[in-house]
Structures are given as structure tokens and as C-alpha cells.
mmCIF file of C-alpha atoms in Angstrom:
data_model
loop_
_atom_site.group_PDB
_atom_site.id
_atom_site.type_symbol
_atom_site.label_atom_id
_atom_site.label_comp_id
_atom_site.label_asym_id
_atom_site.label_seq_id
_atom_site.Cartn_x
_atom_site.Cartn_y
_atom_site.Cartn_z
ATOM 1 C CA MET K 321 0.040 -0.257 -0.232
ATOM 2 C CA ASN K 322 0.960 3.066 -0.804
ATOM 3 C CA PRO K 323 2.108 4.714 2.434
ATOM 4 C CA TRP K 324 2.027 8.238 2.120
ATOM 5 C CA LEU K 325 -1.947 7.826 1.630
ATOM 6 C CA ALA K 326 -3.491 8.109 5.039
ATOM 7 C CA LEU K 327 -6.375 4.818 4.224
ATOM 8 C CA THR K 328 -6.238 2.476 2.406
ATOM 9 C CA PRO K 329 -9.256 0.710 0.061
ATOM 10 C CA GLY K 330 -12.050 -0.634 2.598
ATOM 11 C CA ASP K 331 -11.404 1.811 5.737
ATOM 12 C CA ASP K 332 -14.245 2.825 7.525
ATOM 13 C CA PRO K 333 -13.281 6.533 8.194
ATOM 14 C CA VAL K 334 -14.818 6.720 11.441
ATOM 15 C CA GLU K 335 -13.405 3.807 12.514
ATOM 16 C CA ARG K 336 -9.949 4.749 11.691
ATOM 17 C CA ILE K 337 -10.706 8.310 12.990
ATOM 18 C CA ARG K 338 -11.434 6.012 16.733
ATOM 19 C CA LEU K 339 -8.313 3.751 16.731
ATOM 20 C CA ILE K 340 -5.655 6.163 15.575
ATOM 21 C CA GLY K 341 -7.209 8.650 18.638
ATOM 22 C CA ARG K 342 -6.975 5.840 20.804
ATOM 23 C CA ALA K 343 -3.042 5.191 19.712
ATOM 24 C CA HIS K 344 -2.422 8.640 20.507
ATOM 25 C CA GLU K 345 -3.950 8.807 23.591
ATOM 26 C CA ARG K 346 -1.301 5.728 24.282
ATOM 27 C CA PHE K 347 1.199 7.527 22.657
ATOM 28 C CA LEU K 348 0.625 10.264 24.834
ATOM 29 C CA ALA K 349 0.743 7.740 28.013
ATOM 30 C CA GLY K 350 4.583 6.257 26.996
ATOM 31 C CA GLU K 351 2.933 3.181 25.648
ATOM 32 C CA ARG K 352 4.058 1.597 22.616
ATOM 33 C CA GLN K 353 2.936 2.120 18.992
ATOM 34 C CA PRO K 354 0.421 -0.073 17.255
ATOM 35 C CA ASP K 355 1.122 -2.026 14.323
ATOM 36 C CA ARG K 356 -1.656 0.018 11.922
ATOM 37 C CA LEU K 357 -0.424 3.399 12.643
ATOM 38 C CA ARG K 358 1.605 4.572 9.566
ATOM 39 C CA PRO K 359 5.376 4.766 10.102
ATOM 40 C CA VAL K 360 5.788 8.309 8.783
ATOM 41 C CA VAL K 361 3.147 9.539 11.705
ATOM 42 C CA ALA K 362 4.721 7.379 14.189
ATOM 43 C CA ASP K 363 8.040 9.050 13.371
ATOM 44 C CA SER K 364 6.603 12.378 13.247
ATOM 45 C CA TRP K 365 4.422 12.055 16.590
ATOM 46 C CA ALA K 366 7.578 11.416 18.205
ATOM 47 C CA ARG K 367 9.709 14.221 16.852
ATOM 48 C CA SER K 368 7.063 16.708 17.466
ATOM 49 C CA ALA K 369 6.758 15.069 21.009
ATOM 50 C CA ALA K 370 10.497 16.387 21.854
ATOM 51 C CA PHE K 371 9.426 19.985 21.097
ATOM 52 C CA ILE K 372 5.582 20.244 21.926
ATOM 53 C CA GLY K 373 2.603 19.059 23.961
ATOM 54 C CA ALA K 374 -0.471 17.758 22.830
ATOM 55 C CA ASP K 375 -2.452 20.434 23.262
ATOM 56 C CA SER K 376 -0.469 23.445 21.900
ATOM 57 C CA THR K 377 -1.436 25.869 19.104
ATOM 58 C CA ALA K 378 1.299 26.651 16.225
ATOM 59 C CA PRO K 379 2.298 30.295 17.263
ATOM 60 C CA ILE K 380 1.904 33.820 14.987
ATOM 61 C CA ASP K 381 5.798 34.358 13.762
ATOM 62 C CA LEU K 382 5.169 37.354 11.160
ATOM 63 C CA ALA K 383 2.557 39.530 11.049
ATOM 64 C CA ASP K 384 0.994 42.999 8.700
ATOM 65 C CA ALA K 385 3.907 44.707 7.269
ATOM 66 C CA ASP K 386 6.756 42.157 8.277
ATOM 67 C CA LEU K 387 4.708 39.341 6.477
ATOM 68 C CA GLU K 388 3.876 41.297 3.419
ATOM 69 C CA ALA K 389 7.536 42.310 3.124
ATOM 70 C CA TYR K 390 8.542 38.684 3.367
ATOM 71 C CA ARG K 391 6.288 37.063 1.178
ATOM 72 C CA SER K 392 6.145 39.272 -1.892
ATOM 73 C CA ALA K 393 10.060 38.569 -1.962
ATOM 74 C CA HIS K 394 9.675 35.017 -1.341
ATOM 75 C CA PRO K 395 10.232 32.385 -4.499
ATOM 76 C CA LEU K 396 6.903 30.942 -3.603
ATOM 77 C CA ALA K 397 5.137 34.114 -4.866
ATOM 78 C CA ARG K 398 6.144 33.761 -8.947
ATOM 79 C CA VAL K 399 3.687 30.698 -8.559
ATOM 80 C CA MET K 400 0.806 31.772 -6.896
ATOM 81 C CA PRO K 401 -0.802 32.112 -9.945
ATOM 82 C CA ILE K 402 -0.413 28.559 -11.064
ATOM 83 C CA PHE K 403 -1.508 27.250 -6.888
ATOM 84 C CA ARG K 404 -4.413 29.175 -7.652
ATOM 85 C CA ASP K 405 -5.317 28.307 -11.117
ATOM 86 C CA LEU K 406 -5.012 24.630 -10.189
ATOM 87 C CA LEU K 407 -6.240 25.063 -6.617
ATOM 88 C CA GLY K 408 -8.604 27.803 -6.334
ATOM 89 C CA GLY K 409 -11.734 26.073 -7.084
ATOM 90 C CA LEU K 410 -11.494 23.457 -3.794
ATOM 91 C CA ALA K 411 -10.221 26.855 -1.660
ATOM 92 C CA GLU K 412 -13.674 28.162 -3.035
ATOM 93 C CA ASP K 413 -15.869 25.899 -2.284
ATOM 94 C CA GLY K 414 -16.373 26.528 1.094
ATOM 95 C CA ASP K 415 -15.011 23.395 2.470
ATOM 96 C CA HIS K 416 -11.409 23.729 1.796
ATOM 97 C CA MET K 417 -8.493 25.859 1.709
ATOM 98 C CA MET K 418 -5.459 26.169 0.306
ATOM 99 C CA ALA K 419 -2.238 26.817 2.110
ATOM 100 C CA VAL K 420 1.860 27.418 1.107
ATOM 101 C CA CYS K 421 4.127 27.773 3.401
ATOM 102 C CA ASP K 422 7.977 28.587 3.309
ATOM 103 C CA ALA K 423 10.703 25.823 4.362
ATOM 104 C CA ASN K 424 10.257 26.516 7.875
ATOM 105 C CA GLY K 425 6.895 25.913 7.661
ATOM 106 C CA ARG K 426 5.940 29.645 7.741
ATOM 107 C CA LEU K 427 2.399 30.391 6.373
ATOM 108 C CA LEU K 428 2.587 32.774 3.761
ATOM 109 C CA TRP K 429 -0.552 32.190 2.593
ATOM 110 C CA VAL K 430 -3.979 30.944 3.587
ATOM 111 C CA GLU K 431 -6.912 31.227 0.938
ATOM 112 C CA GLY K 432 -10.278 29.712 1.179
ATOM 113 C CA HIS K 433 -14.198 30.750 1.910
ATOM 114 C CA PRO K 434 -14.291 33.312 4.714
ATOM 115 C CA ALA K 435 -16.657 30.933 7.090
ATOM 116 C CA THR K 436 -13.567 28.038 6.441
ATOM 117 C CA LEU K 437 -10.813 30.590 7.325
ATOM 118 C CA ARG K 438 -12.454 31.671 10.344
ATOM 119 C CA SER K 439 -12.971 28.457 11.554
ATOM 120 C CA ALA K 440 -9.602 27.759 10.870
ATOM 121 C CA ALA K 441 -8.101 30.727 12.645
ATOM 122 C CA SER K 442 -8.719 29.364 15.961
ATOM 123 C CA MET K 443 -5.994 27.274 15.526
ATOM 124 C CA ASN K 444 -3.695 29.956 14.155
ATOM 125 C CA PHE K 445 -4.167 28.288 10.906
ATOM 126 C CA VAL K 446 -2.986 31.905 9.381
ATOM 127 C CA PRO K 447 -0.191 33.356 7.378
ATOM 128 C CA GLY K 448 2.518 33.742 9.312
ATOM 129 C CA ALA K 449 1.724 31.210 11.691
ATOM 130 C CA ARG K 450 4.640 28.729 12.230
ATOM 131 C CA TRP K 451 3.078 25.137 10.969
ATOM 132 C CA ASP K 452 6.783 23.160 11.332
ATOM 133 C CA GLU K 453 6.792 19.977 13.485
ATOM 134 C CA ALA K 454 8.406 21.486 15.516
ATOM 135 C CA HIS K 455 5.906 24.312 16.791
ATOM 136 C CA ALA K 456 2.511 22.675 15.283
ATOM 137 C CA GLY K 457 2.927 19.096 15.639
ATOM 138 C CA THR K 458 2.074 16.518 12.709
ATOM 139 C CA ASN K 459 0.803 18.095 10.030
ATOM 140 C CA ALA K 460 0.916 17.717 6.126
ATOM 141 C CA PRO K 461 2.593 20.781 5.541
ATOM 142 C CA GLY K 462 5.161 20.490 8.414
ATOM 143 C CA THR K 463 5.630 16.981 7.775
ATOM 144 C CA ALA K 464 5.598 16.882 3.939
ATOM 145 C CA LEU K 465 8.730 19.516 5.017
ATOM 146 C CA ALA K 466 10.339 17.074 7.293
ATOM 147 C CA VAL K 467 10.622 14.212 4.983
ATOM 148 C CA ASP K 468 10.641 16.019 2.107
ATOM 149 C CA HIS K 469 7.760 13.978 0.403
ATOM 150 C CA ALA K 470 4.174 14.516 -0.460
ATOM 151 C CA LEU K 471 1.791 12.916 2.118
ATOM 152 C CA GLN K 472 -1.915 13.243 3.644
ATOM 153 C CA ILE K 473 -2.497 13.647 7.297
ATOM 154 C CA PHE K 474 -5.462 11.967 8.695
ATOM 155 C CA ALA K 475 -8.153 13.630 11.326
ATOM 156 C CA THR K 476 -6.359 11.870 14.495
ATOM 157 C CA GLU K 477 -3.308 11.876 13.345
ATOM 158 C CA HIS K 478 -2.405 15.125 13.929
ATOM 159 C CA PHE K 479 -0.355 15.710 16.719
ATOM 160 C CA SER K 480 -1.840 18.581 18.470
ATOM 161 C CA HIS K 481 -5.508 18.208 19.477
ATOM 162 C CA PRO K 482 -6.835 21.263 18.256
ATOM 163 C CA VAL K 483 -6.090 20.165 14.531
ATOM 164 C CA GLN K 484 -7.762 16.867 14.985
ATOM 165 C CA ARG K 485 -11.413 17.614 13.344
ATOM 166 C CA TRP K 486 -9.182 18.539 9.905
ATOM 167 C CA THR K 487 -7.588 16.574 6.908
ATOM 168 C CA CYS K 488 -4.869 17.616 5.073
ATOM 169 C CA ALA K 489 -2.506 17.075 1.734
ATOM 170 C CA ALA K 490 0.634 18.706 0.805
ATOM 171 C CA ALA K 491 3.336 18.444 -0.952
ATOM 172 C CA PRO K 492 7.033 20.081 -0.901
ATOM 173 C CA VAL K 493 8.319 22.868 -3.736
ATOM 174 C CA HIS K 494 11.647 22.766 -4.580
ATOM 175 C CA ASP K 495 14.039 25.199 -6.484
ATOM 176 C CA PRO K 496 14.533 22.893 -9.961
ATOM 177 C CA GLY K 497 17.962 24.495 -10.064
ATOM 178 C CA THR K 498 19.368 23.578 -6.954
ATOM 179 C CA GLY K 499 16.866 21.097 -5.488
ATOM 180 C CA ARG K 500 16.999 23.277 -2.634
ATOM 181 C CA LEU K 501 13.202 23.529 -0.486
ATOM 182 C CA LEU K 502 11.524 26.308 -0.839
ATOM 183 C CA GLY K 503 8.276 25.487 0.554
ATOM 184 C CA ALA K 504 4.782 23.394 0.691
ATOM 185 C CA ILE K 505 1.386 23.570 -0.779
ATOM 186 C CA ASP K 506 -0.923 22.429 1.126
ATOM 187 C CA VAL K 507 -4.780 21.381 0.721
ATOM 188 C CA THR K 508 -6.716 21.654 4.028
ATOM 189 C CA GLY K 509 -10.342 20.227 4.879
ATOM 190 C CA GLY K 510 -12.437 17.857 6.035
ATOM 191 C CA ASP K 511 -12.050 13.617 6.193
ATOM 192 C CA HIS K 512 -13.221 13.227 2.824
ATOM 193 C CA LEU K 513 -9.880 14.662 1.793
ATOM 194 C CA ALA K 514 -8.328 11.405 2.472
ATOM 195 C CA ASN K 515 -8.687 9.925 -1.039
ATOM 196 C CA PRO K 516 -5.591 9.340 -3.957
ATOM 197 C CA HIS K 517 -7.068 12.368 -5.795
ATOM 198 C CA SER K 518 -6.035 15.031 -3.400
ATOM 199 C CA LEU K 519 -2.540 13.856 -2.581
ATOM 200 C CA ALA K 520 -2.027 13.717 -6.893
ATOM 201 C CA LEU K 521 -3.061 16.666 -6.960
ATOM 202 C CA VAL K 522 -0.973 18.706 -4.569
ATOM 203 C CA ARG K 523 1.900 16.454 -5.978
ATOM 204 C CA ALA K 524 0.901 17.919 -9.442
ATOM 205 C CA THR K 525 0.466 21.361 -8.463
ATOM 206 C CA ALA K 526 3.879 21.374 -7.130
ATOM 207 C CA LEU K 527 5.655 19.608 -10.198
ATOM 208 C CA ALA K 528 3.721 22.575 -12.210
ATOM 209 C CA ALA K 529 5.337 25.566 -10.369
ATOM 210 C CA GLU K 530 8.672 23.711 -10.299
ATOM 211 C CA ALA K 531 8.358 23.625 -13.863
ATOM 212 C CA TYR K 532 7.268 27.126 -14.116
ATOM 213 C CA LEU K 533 10.321 27.983 -11.684
ATOM 214 C CA ARG K 534 12.664 26.439 -13.953
ATOM 215 C CA THR K 535 11.897 28.750 -17.152
ATOM 216 C CA VAL K 536 12.404 31.218 -15.188
ATOM 217 C CA GLY K 537 14.864 30.775 -12.999
ATOM 218 C CA PRO K 538 18.615 32.276 -13.558
ATOM 219 C CA VAL K 539 20.169 30.063 -16.470
ATOM 220 C CA VAL K 540 23.428 28.409 -14.328
ATOM 221 C CA ARG K 541 25.775 28.910 -17.122
ATOM 222 C CA GLN K 542 28.752 27.501 -15.407
ATOM 223 C CA PRO K 543 29.132 23.864 -14.185
ATOM 224 C CA HIS K 544 27.712 23.469 -11.326
ATOM 225 C CA VAL K 545 27.740 21.229 -8.283
ATOM 226 C CA ALA K 546 25.112 20.608 -5.752
ATOM 227 C CA ALA K 547 26.404 18.877 -2.480
ATOM 228 C CA LEU K 548 24.607 20.013 0.750
ATOM 229 C CA GLY K 549 21.692 18.417 2.143
ATOM 230 C CA ARG K 550 22.354 15.098 0.158
ATOM 231 C CA ASP K 551 24.587 12.452 -0.042
ATOM 232 C CA GLU K 552 25.005 11.936 -3.618
ATOM 233 C CA ALA K 553 25.755 15.243 -5.463
ATOM 234 C CA ARG K 554 24.368 16.426 -8.154
ATOM 235 C CA LEU K 555 26.295 18.152 -11.817
ATOM 236 C CA ALA K 556 24.810 20.490 -14.014
ATOM 237 C CA VAL K 557 27.171 21.028 -17.093
ATOM 238 C CA ASN K 558 26.574 21.487 -21.019
ATOM 239 C CA GLY K 559 22.594 21.820 -20.260
ATOM 240 C CA ARG K 560 22.549 18.079 -18.717
ATOM 241 C CA GLN K 561 21.981 17.090 -14.895
ATOM 242 C CA VAL K 562 24.176 14.221 -13.381
ATOM 243 C CA ARG K 563 23.882 12.784 -10.714
ATOM 244 C CA LEU K 564 27.115 11.353 -8.850
ATOM 245 C CA GLY K 565 27.338 8.369 -7.028
ATOM 246 C CA ARG K 566 29.211 8.458 -3.523
ATOM 247 C CA ARG K 567 32.841 8.112 -3.918
ATOM 248 C CA HIS K 568 32.371 10.180 -7.120
ATOM 249 C CA SER K 569 30.543 12.970 -5.038
ATOM 250 C CA GLU K 570 33.012 12.821 -2.261
ATOM 251 C CA LEU K 571 35.633 12.925 -5.669
ATOM 252 C CA LEU K 572 34.344 15.956 -7.060
ATOM 253 C CA ALA K 573 33.678 17.799 -3.980
ATOM 254 C CA LEU K 574 37.283 17.521 -3.023
ATOM 255 C CA LEU K 575 38.837 18.575 -6.138
ATOM 256 C CA THR K 576 36.760 21.856 -6.068
ATOM 257 C CA VAL K 577 38.339 22.874 -3.198
ATOM 258 C CA TYR K 578 41.735 21.618 -4.282
ATOM 259 C CA PRO K 579 42.264 23.898 -7.791
ATOM 260 C CA GLU K 580 46.074 23.075 -7.917
ATOM 261 C CA GLY K 581 45.161 19.998 -8.082
ATOM 262 C CA ARG K 582 45.962 16.562 -6.189
ATOM 263 C CA THR K 583 47.529 13.146 -6.649
ATOM 264 C CA GLY K 584 46.173 10.252 -6.465
ATOM 265 C CA ASP K 585 47.482 9.096 -3.112
ATOM 266 C CA GLN K 586 46.516 12.643 -2.092
ATOM 267 C CA LEU K 587 42.973 12.288 -2.963
ATOM 268 C CA GLY K 588 43.145 8.233 -1.647
ATOM 269 C CA ILE K 589 44.365 9.377 1.804
ATOM 270 C CA GLU K 590 41.252 12.195 1.799
ATOM 271 C CA LEU K 591 38.855 9.465 0.910
ATOM 272 C CA TYR K 592 40.095 6.654 2.913
ATOM 273 C CA GLY K 593 42.768 7.687 5.126
ATOM 274 C CA ASP K 594 45.420 5.371 6.043
ATOM 275 C CA ASP K 595 43.793 2.518 4.550
ATOM 276 C CA VAL K 596 44.197 3.765 1.024
ATOM 277 C CA ASN K 597 44.440 0.995 -1.976
ATOM 278 C CA PRO K 598 45.664 2.979 -5.132
ATOM 279 C CA VAL K 599 44.358 0.721 -7.621
ATOM 280 C CA THR K 600 41.093 1.338 -5.747
ATOM 281 C CA ILE K 601 41.788 5.267 -5.979
ATOM 282 C CA ARG K 602 42.750 5.306 -10.017
ATOM 283 C CA ALA K 603 39.849 3.139 -10.779
ATOM 284 C CA GLU K 604 37.317 5.815 -9.262
ATOM 285 C CA LEU K 605 39.066 8.478 -10.656
ATOM 286 C CA SER K 606 38.893 6.895 -14.419
ATOM 287 C CA ARG K 607 35.705 6.305 -13.817
ATOM 288 C CA LEU K 608 34.880 9.646 -12.987
ATOM 289 C CA ARG K 609 36.554 11.403 -15.587
ATOM 290 C CA ARG K 610 34.521 9.210 -18.217
ATOM 291 C CA ILE K 611 31.615 10.588 -16.841
ATOM 292 C CA LEU K 612 33.181 14.766 -16.385
ATOM 293 C CA GLY K 613 34.867 14.082 -19.820
ATOM 294 C CA PRO K 614 38.272 15.109 -20.737
ATOM 295 C CA GLU K 615 37.759 19.104 -21.058
ATOM 296 C CA LEU K 616 36.713 18.994 -17.419
ATOM 297 C CA LEU K 617 38.742 16.707 -15.584
ATOM 298 C CA ASP K 618 42.665 16.383 -15.857
ATOM 299 C CA SER K 619 45.079 14.292 -14.343
ATOM 300 C CA ARG K 620 48.738 14.033 -13.199
ATOM 301 C CA PRO K 621 48.016 15.689 -11.207
ATOM 302 C CA TYR K 622 44.148 14.994 -10.535
ATOM 303 C CA ARG K 623 42.318 18.762 -11.164
ATOM 304 C CA LEU K 624 39.516 20.503 -12.737
ATOM 305 C CA ARG K 625 40.346 22.285 -16.027
ATOM 306 C CA THR K 626 37.163 24.498 -15.601
ATOM 307 C CA ALA K 627 36.250 25.903 -11.901
ATOM 308 C CA LEU K 628 32.901 24.507 -10.965
ATOM 309 C CA GLU K 629 30.218 26.630 -9.022
ATOM 310 C CA THR K 630 29.471 24.709 -5.865
ATOM 311 C CA ASP K 631 26.561 25.334 -3.649
ATOM 312 C CA PHE K 632 29.151 25.019 -0.370
ATOM 313 C CA GLY K 633 31.179 27.835 -1.842
ATOM 314 C CA LEU K 634 28.693 29.906 -2.191
ATOM 315 C CA VAL K 635 27.527 29.687 1.253
ATOM 316 C CA ALA K 636 31.177 30.011 2.143
ATOM 317 C CA ARG K 637 31.727 33.121 0.339
ATOM 318 C CA LEU K 638 28.741 34.574 1.734
ATOM 319 C CA LEU K 639 29.939 33.857 4.691
ATOM 320 C CA ASP K 640 33.080 35.682 4.439
ATOM 321 C CA ALA K 641 31.051 38.691 3.312
ATOM 322 C CA GLY K 642 29.479 38.791 6.331
ATOM 323 C CA ARG K 643 25.659 38.151 4.766
ATOM 324 C CA THR K 644 24.798 34.959 7.684
ATOM 325 C CA ALA K 645 21.261 35.412 6.579
ATOM 326 C CA GLU K 646 21.630 34.998 2.894
ATOM 327 C CA ALA K 647 23.739 31.776 3.629
ATOM 328 C CA LEU K 648 21.696 30.559 6.047
ATOM 329 C CA ASP K 649 18.715 30.742 3.126
ATOM 330 C CA ALA K 650 21.735 28.936 0.415
ATOM 331 C CA TYR K 651 22.336 26.362 3.145
ATOM 332 C CA PRO K 652 20.028 22.988 2.998
ATOM 333 C CA GLY K 653 21.884 20.914 5.285
ATOM 334 C CA PRO K 654 25.356 19.627 5.496
ATOM 335 C CA LEU K 655 27.769 18.522 3.185
ATOM 336 C CA LEU K 656 27.548 14.895 1.925
ATOM 337 C CA PRO K 657 26.051 13.936 5.283
ATOM 338 C CA GLY K 658 26.004 10.687 4.640
ATOM 339 C CA SER K 659 30.138 10.885 3.820
ATOM 340 C CA ASP K 660 32.646 9.285 5.999
ATOM 341 C CA ALA K 661 35.337 10.148 4.106
ATOM 342 C CA PRO K 662 38.019 12.021 5.961
ATOM 343 C CA GLY K 663 38.206 14.918 3.889
ATOM 344 C CA VAL K 664 34.607 15.381 2.950
ATOM 345 C CA VAL K 665 33.735 15.222 7.002
ATOM 346 C CA ARG K 666 36.509 17.907 7.656
ATOM 347 C CA LEU K 667 34.817 19.963 5.009
ATOM 348 C CA ARG K 668 31.866 19.550 6.166
ATOM 349 C CA ARG K 669 32.637 20.324 10.061
ATOM 350 C CA LEU K 670 34.234 23.809 8.913
ATOM 351 C CA LEU K 671 31.332 25.384 7.240
ATOM 352 C CA ASP K 672 29.233 24.120 9.672
ATOM 353 C CA HIS K 673 31.052 25.282 12.418
ATOM 354 C CA ARG K 674 31.192 28.831 10.551
ATOM 355 C CA LEU K 675 27.581 29.120 9.713
ATOM 356 C CA ARG K 676 26.926 27.812 13.313
ATOM 357 C CA THR K 677 29.261 30.491 14.920
ATOM 358 C CA ALA K 678 28.330 33.354 12.526
ATOM 359 C CA ILE K 679 24.482 33.303 13.228
ATOM 360 C CA LEU K 680 25.279 32.883 17.074
ATOM 361 C CA ALA K 681 27.111 35.992 16.754
ATOM 362 C CA ALA K 682 24.041 37.307 15.084
ATOM 363 C CA GLY K 683 22.050 36.991 17.930
ATOM 364 C CA ASP K 684 19.136 37.326 15.281
ATOM 365 C CA ARG K 685 15.806 35.393 16.648
ATOM 366 C CA ARG K 686 14.659 34.496 12.843
ATOM 367 C CA MET K 687 18.389 32.778 11.855
ATOM 368 C CA LEU K 688 17.950 31.174 15.286
ATOM 369 C CA GLN K 689 15.155 29.613 14.652
ATOM 370 C CA THR K 690 16.066 28.347 11.350
ATOM 371 C CA TRP K 691 18.720 26.503 12.304
ATOM 372 C CA LEU K 692 17.156 24.928 15.661
ATOM 373 C CA ASN K 693 14.038 24.063 13.643
ATOM 374 C CA SER K 694 16.180 21.861 10.783
ATOM 375 C CA THR K 695 17.011 18.309 11.459
ATOM 376 C CA TRP K 696 20.863 18.890 11.618
ATOM 377 C CA GLY K 697 20.788 22.267 14.586
ATOM 378 C CA GLY K 698 17.701 20.960 16.491
ATOM 379 C CA ASP K 699 20.193 19.106 19.101
ATOM 380 C CA ASP K 700 22.119 22.296 19.256
ATOM 381 C CA LEU K 701 21.730 23.219 23.432
ATOM 382 C CA ASP K 702 24.156 26.133 22.854
ATOM 383 C CA LEU K 703 22.100 27.962 20.243
ATOM 384 C CA TRP K 704 18.697 26.721 21.976
ATOM 385 C CA GLU K 705 19.828 28.612 25.277
ATOM 386 C CA ALA K 706 20.629 31.262 22.986
ATOM 387 C CA TYR K 707 17.189 31.468 21.080
ATOM 388 C CA ALA K 708 15.798 30.977 24.815
ATOM 389 C CA THR K 709 17.585 34.311 26.057
ATOM 390 C CA LEU K 710 16.007 35.866 23.018
ATOM 391 C CA ALA K 711 12.489 34.380 23.057
ATOM 392 C CA PRO K 712 11.687 33.849 26.842
ATOM 393 C CA ALA K 713 8.219 33.419 26.733
ATOM 394 C CA ASP K 714 8.412 30.860 24.185
ATOM 395 C CA PRO K 715 7.952 27.036 25.875
ATOM 396 C CA VAL K 716 9.318 25.077 23.255
ATOM 397 C CA ALA K 717 12.597 26.481 23.820
ATOM 398 C CA ALA K 718 12.158 26.341 27.362
ATOM 399 C CA ARG K 719 11.306 22.404 26.822
ATOM 400 C CA ARG K 720 13.854 21.696 24.581
ATOM 401 C CA VAL K 721 16.909 23.513 26.888
ATOM 402 C CA ALA K 722 15.288 21.228 29.773
ATOM 403 C CA VAL K 723 15.821 18.148 27.782
ATOM 404 C CA LEU K 724 18.797 18.478 26.084
ATOM 405 C CA THR K 725 20.073 19.418 29.276
ATOM 406 C CA ARG K 726 19.110 16.387 30.894
ATOM 407 C CA GLU K 727 20.597 14.078 27.978
ATOM 408 C CA TYR K 728 23.756 15.760 27.576
ATOM 409 C CA ALA K 729 24.112 15.289 31.345
ATOM 410 C CA CYS K 730 23.330 11.822 31.251
ATOM 411 C CA ASN K 731 25.692 11.055 28.254
ATOM 412 C CA VAL K 732 28.703 12.808 30.536
ATOM 413 C CA ALA K 733 27.588 10.634 33.627
ATOM 414 C CA ALA K 734 27.944 7.611 31.124
ATOM 415 C CA THR K 735 31.056 8.486 29.947
#
């Protein structure tokens, strides 16, 4: 069965609401999850419980002129006509709402019949509110961002009690040039949305938006490597997209930071440490050269004949210029996070440290929120403490600082 659909053929919606509601009660009581609960929901409940209580309401983060300025400059503003064209009919029928959020789960637009919007406002489903899992618990737009996949969340599958009378379907939207997550498109309404058509519709809408952005976005003239937030790099060259394997991704990342070139032995140490087999590294480089072509990769020493633009190089340059907010916006995640190659690990830690230090020094609440609500920054106690100082009334911050402080104390005691 499709794990992203809320109901399977033959399911009784009323009975599912009851069963999942009982599972939710048991989860809050600390009991084991039932087998029939979807794994994507069980995982989301676990993530949500680390940040909020089940009676929490999403906070409003932006309003009025600040909200208008932020969303008018957001890349998704360009595709709102597409969203309205494809989903506007649903949003006007009185039973549904269309919502668009940014990559941090901040709602930018919420549109629908006035009566439906008034009903949703009681749970702060309004523009400017934070609907990522850390602030609103399990919900379609927030969970779609967390797992980077289109999905439905049905009634009592929502973590927060005030949201459990709604059902929603959402799909993430990406920058087609870089693969960076831009936000999500969502349809929210009654239980009848738990069908394959609503999921297919939001997914098709997201794809249509990405296709349009591809036509209006900047043309990448110089070969470009995207390696942040992904285990396998993507190379854009000569009008084609090439997805590289793990070792080739690591090699290309290393070659971009050594314009003067490296010998096979040097690259082998960067990849394998002291346990390097010269034959293996030569074979990997030979295969990479066939992929890139002799016009890009030279040998003796191995070096790139043409400078490649990289997403991690862009973040470093923005940090060099003191443009921390822009660097954070351009950072979809750590460099090749699944890599254990010594040279890549060093590059990854250096960039993460530079960005994290710049965010801490800036003392900007919004930048701290962005880092802390990411999958890689959620356990950063120092930044949680800095954020809690800036937002003493935020219960999420106080709760997270307390949880992480206890966990770190237990880890220290164990060692």
C-alpha cells in the first residue's frame, strides 16, 4: 500500500479516527505504538513530542508589514497564480483551504471561503504562523517538509488536539535549479480529503510550480555542483543534470577545493584515510573522468580544468562577506552528510562551524529559529539557549533546553 496515503481501500474513516485517536492517547501515556499506525505518522509524533505538548497551538511568527514584505520577496510568490489556478476551485467551495508555507513551515498564504478561514483561525492556521513540526506537531505541510515527500495527514493522525478535526494533503516544492526546498503547497479540509485524488492533485501542483520556476529561474552557465543536504551530488554541465555516486561525489567535492590539483595518493588519503588502495583510487578517478569528460578533469595531478560553482562554495563566500542571513538561506543542509571520507568530514565540519558561529554571533531570532528547526540543528543546546534568551516566552525553547540539558548530563555521566 502507498505509505503516504492516509486510508487504504475498504477502511472505515470513522473507525480509523477512533483507532488512531486511541493510539494517540496511548502514545501520550508512553505506551507502545500499534502496528496499524503509519510509520510516517509514528515517526512524526516522536519528533513532535520532543518539542511541544499535544494541546499546543502554532505560534504566529510574522504579521502585517513584516509578513507582506517577506512573502512578496519569497520565490513561491512567483507561482501563486499556478497554485490559485489549480487549487483555487477547492479553496472557494467552502469546504477547503489552500495554504502555502516556506521551508521553515511559516504559512505565507492561506486562502478559502471566509467561514472556513474563520474556523481555521481558531487554531492559528493563518498567514505568518509556524506550522513546522516543532511548533505545530504532525500536520501535512510541516511533515511534508520534514520528510521531503508529498503526503496526507488524516484527522487524529495530527499530533495536536486542536487540529484533529481537519484532514490535509501537502507536497514540498523545490528550486529546480539547486534542489533546495522552498516550501510546500497544502489543501486542508474535511475527512473526505483522505483519498488518492487529493494527494495526486497537490503533487501535480507542486510539479507544475517547479516546471514554471525552471523556465523563469536564472540559467546556470558555469558547471554547478549541488552537494549540500544530499548524500549524492548533482552536477549541472552542458545543459544536462548528472547524479553522481557517493565516491564520485566525494572526489568532485574535494577537487573543487584544490584548484591546484592533487595526486592520486593524496586523494586516496582524503577518501580512505591511511587504509588506501592505490588501484582503487585510480579506478574511481578513471570512472569519474569518463563521466565528466576530459574537458573538465585533467590528470597528473588530478585537477579540474574549469572552475565549478558549488553550493557549499557559495555559502562560504557569503560568510566571508558577512552576509550570514543569505548564507543560511543558501544552506539546505550539511555537505554530503552520509560521507565518512576524512577530507569531506573536515570540509563539512568547517562549514557547519563557520555558519553556526556566525548565527550565534548575529543574535538574530529568525536565523536561530531556522537553524534550530532543521534536522541538523535541532539538538544544538548552545543555540537553543541563545534563542531562549531572545524569546523567554516561547515554551518550545524552554522545553527543548530542559530536555537537551538532561540528555547531555546523562551522556556525560555515562562516560
